[in-house]
CSV table of C-alpha atoms in Angstrom, one decimal:
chain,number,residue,atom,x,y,z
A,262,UNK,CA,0.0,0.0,0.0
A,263,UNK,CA,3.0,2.3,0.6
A,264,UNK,CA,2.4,2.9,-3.3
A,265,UNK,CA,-0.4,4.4,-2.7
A,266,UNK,CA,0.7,7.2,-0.6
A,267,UNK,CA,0.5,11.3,-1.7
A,268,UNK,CA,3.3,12.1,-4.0
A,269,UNK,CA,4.6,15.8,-4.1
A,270,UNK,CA,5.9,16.6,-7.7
A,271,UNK,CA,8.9,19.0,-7.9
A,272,UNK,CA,8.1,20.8,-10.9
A,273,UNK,CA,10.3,24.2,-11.8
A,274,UNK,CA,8.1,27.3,-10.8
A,275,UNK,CA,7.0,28.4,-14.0
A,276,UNK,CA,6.3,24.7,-15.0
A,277,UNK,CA,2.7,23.2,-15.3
A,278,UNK,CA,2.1,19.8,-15.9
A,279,UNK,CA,-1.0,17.8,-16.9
A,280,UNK,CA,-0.9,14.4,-14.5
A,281,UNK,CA,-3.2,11.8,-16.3
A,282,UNK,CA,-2.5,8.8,-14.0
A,283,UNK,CA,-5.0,5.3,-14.5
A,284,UNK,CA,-6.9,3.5,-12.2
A,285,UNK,CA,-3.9,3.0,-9.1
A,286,UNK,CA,-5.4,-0.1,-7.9
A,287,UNK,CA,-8.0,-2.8,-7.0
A,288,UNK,CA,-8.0,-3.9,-3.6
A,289,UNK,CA,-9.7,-7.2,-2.1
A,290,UNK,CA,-13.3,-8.4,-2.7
A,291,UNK,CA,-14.7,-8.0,0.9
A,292,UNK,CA,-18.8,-8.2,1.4
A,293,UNK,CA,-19.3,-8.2,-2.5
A,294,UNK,CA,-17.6,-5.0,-3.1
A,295,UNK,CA,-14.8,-3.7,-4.3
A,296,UNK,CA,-12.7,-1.4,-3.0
A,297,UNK,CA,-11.6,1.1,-5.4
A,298,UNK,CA,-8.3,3.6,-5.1
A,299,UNK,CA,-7.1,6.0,-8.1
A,300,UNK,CA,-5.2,9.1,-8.9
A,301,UNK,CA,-7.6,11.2,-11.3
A,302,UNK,CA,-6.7,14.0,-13.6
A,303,UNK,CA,-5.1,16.8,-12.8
A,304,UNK,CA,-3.7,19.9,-14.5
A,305,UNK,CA,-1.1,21.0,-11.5
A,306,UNK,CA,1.6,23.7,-10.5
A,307,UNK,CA,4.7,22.7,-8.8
A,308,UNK,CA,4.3,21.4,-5.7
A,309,UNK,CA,0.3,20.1,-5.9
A,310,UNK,CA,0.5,16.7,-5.3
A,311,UNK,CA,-2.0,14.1,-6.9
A,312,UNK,CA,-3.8,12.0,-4.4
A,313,UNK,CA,-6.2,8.7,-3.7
A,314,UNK,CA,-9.8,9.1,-3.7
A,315,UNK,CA,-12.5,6.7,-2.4
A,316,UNK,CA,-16.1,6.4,-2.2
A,317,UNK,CA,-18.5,3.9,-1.6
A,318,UNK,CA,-21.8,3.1,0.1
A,319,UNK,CA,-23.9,0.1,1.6
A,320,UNK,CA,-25.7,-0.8,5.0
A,321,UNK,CA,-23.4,-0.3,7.8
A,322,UNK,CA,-20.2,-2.2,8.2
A,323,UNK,CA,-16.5,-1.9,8.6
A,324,UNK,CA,-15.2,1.3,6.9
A,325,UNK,CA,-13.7,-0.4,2.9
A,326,UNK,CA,-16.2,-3.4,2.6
A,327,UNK,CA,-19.1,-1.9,2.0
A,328,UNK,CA,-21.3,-3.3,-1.0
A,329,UNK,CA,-20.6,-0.7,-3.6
A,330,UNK,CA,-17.6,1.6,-4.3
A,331,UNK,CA,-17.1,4.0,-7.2
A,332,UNK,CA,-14.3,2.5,-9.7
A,333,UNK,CA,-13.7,6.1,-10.9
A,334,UNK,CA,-14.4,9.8,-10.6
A,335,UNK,CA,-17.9,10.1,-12.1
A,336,UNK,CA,-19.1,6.4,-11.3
A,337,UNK,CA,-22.4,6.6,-8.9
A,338,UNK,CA,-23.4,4.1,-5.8
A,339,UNK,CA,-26.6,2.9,-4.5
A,340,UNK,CA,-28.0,1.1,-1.6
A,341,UNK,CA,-30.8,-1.3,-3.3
A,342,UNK,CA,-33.8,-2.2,-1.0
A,343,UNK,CA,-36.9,-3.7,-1.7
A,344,UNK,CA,-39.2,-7.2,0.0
A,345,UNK,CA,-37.4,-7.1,3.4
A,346,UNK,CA,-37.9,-3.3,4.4
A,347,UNK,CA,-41.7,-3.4,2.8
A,348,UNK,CA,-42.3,-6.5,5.3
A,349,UNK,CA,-41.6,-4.8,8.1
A,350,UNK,CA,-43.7,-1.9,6.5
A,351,UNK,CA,-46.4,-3.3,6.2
A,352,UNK,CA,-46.4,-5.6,9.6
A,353,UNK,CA,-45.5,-2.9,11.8
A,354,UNK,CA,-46.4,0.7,10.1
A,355,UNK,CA,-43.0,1.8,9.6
A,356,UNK,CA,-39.6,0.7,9.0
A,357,UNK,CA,-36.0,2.8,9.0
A,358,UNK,CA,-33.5,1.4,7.0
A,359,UNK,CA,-29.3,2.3,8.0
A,360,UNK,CA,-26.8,3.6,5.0
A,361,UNK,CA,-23.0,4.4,5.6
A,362,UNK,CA,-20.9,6.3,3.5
A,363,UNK,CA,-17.5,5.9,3.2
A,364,UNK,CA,-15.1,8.3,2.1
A,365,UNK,CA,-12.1,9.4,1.7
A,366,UNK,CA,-9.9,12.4,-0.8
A,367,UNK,CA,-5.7,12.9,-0.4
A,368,UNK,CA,-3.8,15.8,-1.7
A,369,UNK,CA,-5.3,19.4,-1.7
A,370,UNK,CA,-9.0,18.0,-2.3
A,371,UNK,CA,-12.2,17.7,-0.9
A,372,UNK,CA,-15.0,15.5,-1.8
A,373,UNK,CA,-18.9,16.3,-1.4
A,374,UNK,CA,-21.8,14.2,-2.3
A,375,UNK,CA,-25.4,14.5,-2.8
A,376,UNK,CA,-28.2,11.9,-3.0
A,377,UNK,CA,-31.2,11.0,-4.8
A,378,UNK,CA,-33.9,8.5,-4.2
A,379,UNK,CA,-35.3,6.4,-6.7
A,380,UNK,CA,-38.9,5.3,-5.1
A,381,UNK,CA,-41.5,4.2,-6.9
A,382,UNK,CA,-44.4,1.4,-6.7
A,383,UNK,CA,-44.8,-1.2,-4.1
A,384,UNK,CA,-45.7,-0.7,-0.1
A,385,UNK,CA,-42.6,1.9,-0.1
A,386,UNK,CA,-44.0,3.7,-3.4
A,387,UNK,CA,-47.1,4.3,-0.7
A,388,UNK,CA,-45.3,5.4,2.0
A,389,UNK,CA,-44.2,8.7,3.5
A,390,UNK,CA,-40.3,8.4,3.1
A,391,UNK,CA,-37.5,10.7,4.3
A,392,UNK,CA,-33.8,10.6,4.7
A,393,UNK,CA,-32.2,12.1,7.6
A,394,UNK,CA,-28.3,12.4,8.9
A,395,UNK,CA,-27.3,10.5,11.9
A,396,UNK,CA,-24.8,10.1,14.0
A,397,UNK,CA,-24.3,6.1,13.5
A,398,UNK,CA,-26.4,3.3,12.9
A,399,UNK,CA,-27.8,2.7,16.3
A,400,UNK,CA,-29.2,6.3,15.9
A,401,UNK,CA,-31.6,5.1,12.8
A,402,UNK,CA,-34.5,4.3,14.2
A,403,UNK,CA,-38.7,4.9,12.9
A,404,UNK,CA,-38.7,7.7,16.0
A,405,UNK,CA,-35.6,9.8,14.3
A,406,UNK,CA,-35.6,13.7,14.6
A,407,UNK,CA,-34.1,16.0,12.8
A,408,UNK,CA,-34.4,17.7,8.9
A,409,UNK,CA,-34.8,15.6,5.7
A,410,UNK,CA,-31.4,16.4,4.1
A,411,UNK,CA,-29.9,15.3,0.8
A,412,UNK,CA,-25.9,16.4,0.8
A,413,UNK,CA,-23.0,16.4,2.6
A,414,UNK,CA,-19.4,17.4,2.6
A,415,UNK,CA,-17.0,14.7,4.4
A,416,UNK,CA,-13.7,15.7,2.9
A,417,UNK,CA,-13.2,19.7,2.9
A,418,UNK,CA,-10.1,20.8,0.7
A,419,UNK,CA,-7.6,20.9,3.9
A,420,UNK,CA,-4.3,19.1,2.3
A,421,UNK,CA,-4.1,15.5,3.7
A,422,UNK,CA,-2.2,12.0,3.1
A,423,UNK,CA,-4.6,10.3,5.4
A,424,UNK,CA,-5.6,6.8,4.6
A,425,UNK,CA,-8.1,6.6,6.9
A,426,UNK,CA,-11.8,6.3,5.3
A,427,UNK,CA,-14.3,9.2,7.0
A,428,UNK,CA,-17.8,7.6,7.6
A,429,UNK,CA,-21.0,9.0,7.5
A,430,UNK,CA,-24.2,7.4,8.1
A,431,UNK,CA,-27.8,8.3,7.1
A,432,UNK,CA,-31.3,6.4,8.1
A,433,UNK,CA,-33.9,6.0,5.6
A,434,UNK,CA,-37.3,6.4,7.7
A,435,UNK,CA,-40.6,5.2,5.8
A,436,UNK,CA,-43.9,5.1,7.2
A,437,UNK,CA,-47.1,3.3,6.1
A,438,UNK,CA,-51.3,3.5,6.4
A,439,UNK,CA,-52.1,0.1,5.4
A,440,UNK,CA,-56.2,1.6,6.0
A,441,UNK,CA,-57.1,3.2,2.3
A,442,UNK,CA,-60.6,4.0,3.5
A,443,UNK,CA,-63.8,3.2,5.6
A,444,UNK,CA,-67.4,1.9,5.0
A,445,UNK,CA,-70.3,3.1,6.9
A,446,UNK,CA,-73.9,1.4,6.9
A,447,UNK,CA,-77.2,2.3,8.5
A,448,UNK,CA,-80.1,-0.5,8.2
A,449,UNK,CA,-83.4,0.0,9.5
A,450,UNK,CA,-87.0,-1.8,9.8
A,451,UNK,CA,-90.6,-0.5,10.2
A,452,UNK,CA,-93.3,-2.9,10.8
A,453,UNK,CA,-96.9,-2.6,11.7
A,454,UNK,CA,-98.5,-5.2,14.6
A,455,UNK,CA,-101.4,-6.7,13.7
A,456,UNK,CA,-104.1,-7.4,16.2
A,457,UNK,CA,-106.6,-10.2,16.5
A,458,UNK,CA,-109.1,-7.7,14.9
A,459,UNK,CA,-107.0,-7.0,12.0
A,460,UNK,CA,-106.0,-3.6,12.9
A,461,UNK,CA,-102.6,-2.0,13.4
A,462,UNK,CA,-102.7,0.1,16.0
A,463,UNK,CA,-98.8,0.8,16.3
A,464,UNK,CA,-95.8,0.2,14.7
A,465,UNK,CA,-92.2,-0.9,15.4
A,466,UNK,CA,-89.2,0.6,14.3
A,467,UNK,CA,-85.5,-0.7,14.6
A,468,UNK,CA,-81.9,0.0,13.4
A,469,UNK,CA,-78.5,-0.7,13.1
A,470,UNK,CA,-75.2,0.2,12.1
A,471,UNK,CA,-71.5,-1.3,10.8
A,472,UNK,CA,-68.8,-0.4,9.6
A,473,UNK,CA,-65.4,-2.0,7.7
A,474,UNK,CA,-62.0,-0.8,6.6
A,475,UNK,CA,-61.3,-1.5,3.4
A,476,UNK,CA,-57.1,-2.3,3.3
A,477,UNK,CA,-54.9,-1.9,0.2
A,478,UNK,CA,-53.7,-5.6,-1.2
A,479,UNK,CA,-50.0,-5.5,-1.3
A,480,UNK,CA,-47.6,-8.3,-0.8
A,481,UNK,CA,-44.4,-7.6,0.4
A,482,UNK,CA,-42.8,-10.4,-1.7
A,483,UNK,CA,-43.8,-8.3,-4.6
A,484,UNK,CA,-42.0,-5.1,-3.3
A,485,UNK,CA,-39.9,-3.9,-6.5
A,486,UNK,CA,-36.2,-3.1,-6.2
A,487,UNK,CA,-36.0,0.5,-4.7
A,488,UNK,CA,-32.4,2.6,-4.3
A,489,UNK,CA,-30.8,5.7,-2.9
A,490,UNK,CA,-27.8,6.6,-5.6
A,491,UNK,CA,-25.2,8.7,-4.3
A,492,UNK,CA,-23.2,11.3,-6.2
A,493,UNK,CA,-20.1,12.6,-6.0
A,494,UNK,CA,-17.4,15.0,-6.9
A,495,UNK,CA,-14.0,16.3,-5.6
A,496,UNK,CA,-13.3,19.8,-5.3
A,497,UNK,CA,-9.8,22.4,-5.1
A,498,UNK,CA,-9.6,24.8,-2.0
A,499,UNK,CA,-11.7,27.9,-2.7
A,500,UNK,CA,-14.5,26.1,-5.1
């Protein structure tokens, strides 16, 4: 790994020089995902050194095995959810699902994301959804305070040689009214009494009243494949 380290290039004052350096390398399949290190593109001035850069997303785990992790700059991540979370939906009314973010930018960089949630159909396409920053996964819970929010900025621009991945962690809070609607009815009954002489001197009068919920019919086996896809960029100091 020492290869992948920050490297200062000594350039003459005057000099500018366009680093184009490839993909700097693939390292271990852990949890299904693959954790992905490179040196990007960079138009430089002596002395600006060109640096690693990671990012990756997936329910929480230990920071570089996460499920998903970009392979270059411009490659998005998701977290993909679907039957299990729309189970406990519809069983229990609501459901919070965990995300961590791992992240990570060398050299005189910062790195900022934003996310975007792709939710449609199913018990979740129902349900009154919003994503909320915590402090760490036992934090996510269906009770969660705070502001929906939808960005963040792990990395700022400070200069750094770190290789120590900066987590973040976000819950995913969905709530659900399996009850579409409600049925009222009133019956009633009026009836004369007959007497022995044939006339009806009174009368009798009943009535009654029911009601029913009528529920949506969803199975959670159905659920389609839902996902939160996270975008990201690096930035200079200043920008």
């Amino acid at each position: 790994m020492s290869g992948l380290r920050d490297r200062v290039v000594s350039l003459p004052t005057a000099g500018v020089l366009a680093l184009t350096v490839a993909l700097a390398a693939l390292v271990g399949v852990v949890g299904g995902g693959t954790l992905a290190l490179w040196r990007d593109v960079e138009t430089v001035t002596a002395g600006m050194p060109a640096g690693v850069v990671v990012f990756g997303v997936g329910p929480p785990g230990e920071p570089g095995t996460l499920t998903d992790y970009a392979t270059g700059p411009g490659d998005t991540v998701d977290l993909t959810f679907g039957p299990a979370a729309a189970a406990t939906l519809l069983a229990t009314g609501s459901v919070a699902v965990p995300v961590q973010v791992d992240a990570l930018a060398q050299g005189h960089r910062g790195l900022r994301y934003t996310v975007t949630r792709h939710i449609a159909g199913g018990i979740l396409g129902e349900s009154d959804v919003r994503l909320v920053k915590v402090a760490g996964p036992a934090a996510c819970t269906t009770t969660v305070a705070g502001p929906a929010a939808g960005a963040s900025t792990p990395v700022p621009a400070d200069y750094s040689d770190t290789r120590r991945l900066t987590s973040e962690y976000w819950c995913l809070v969905a709530t659900f009214d399996p009850v579409q609607g409600t049925y009222d009815a009133t019956a009633s009954v009026d009836a004369g009494v007959a007497t022995s002489g044939g006339a009806t001197p009174q009368r009798v009068t009943d009535e009654d009243r029911w009601s029913a919920s009528v529920g949506r019919a969803l199975v959670p086996a159905d659920e389609p494949t839902h996902r939160l896809t996270f975008t990201f960029t690096t930035f200079r100091p200043g920008r």
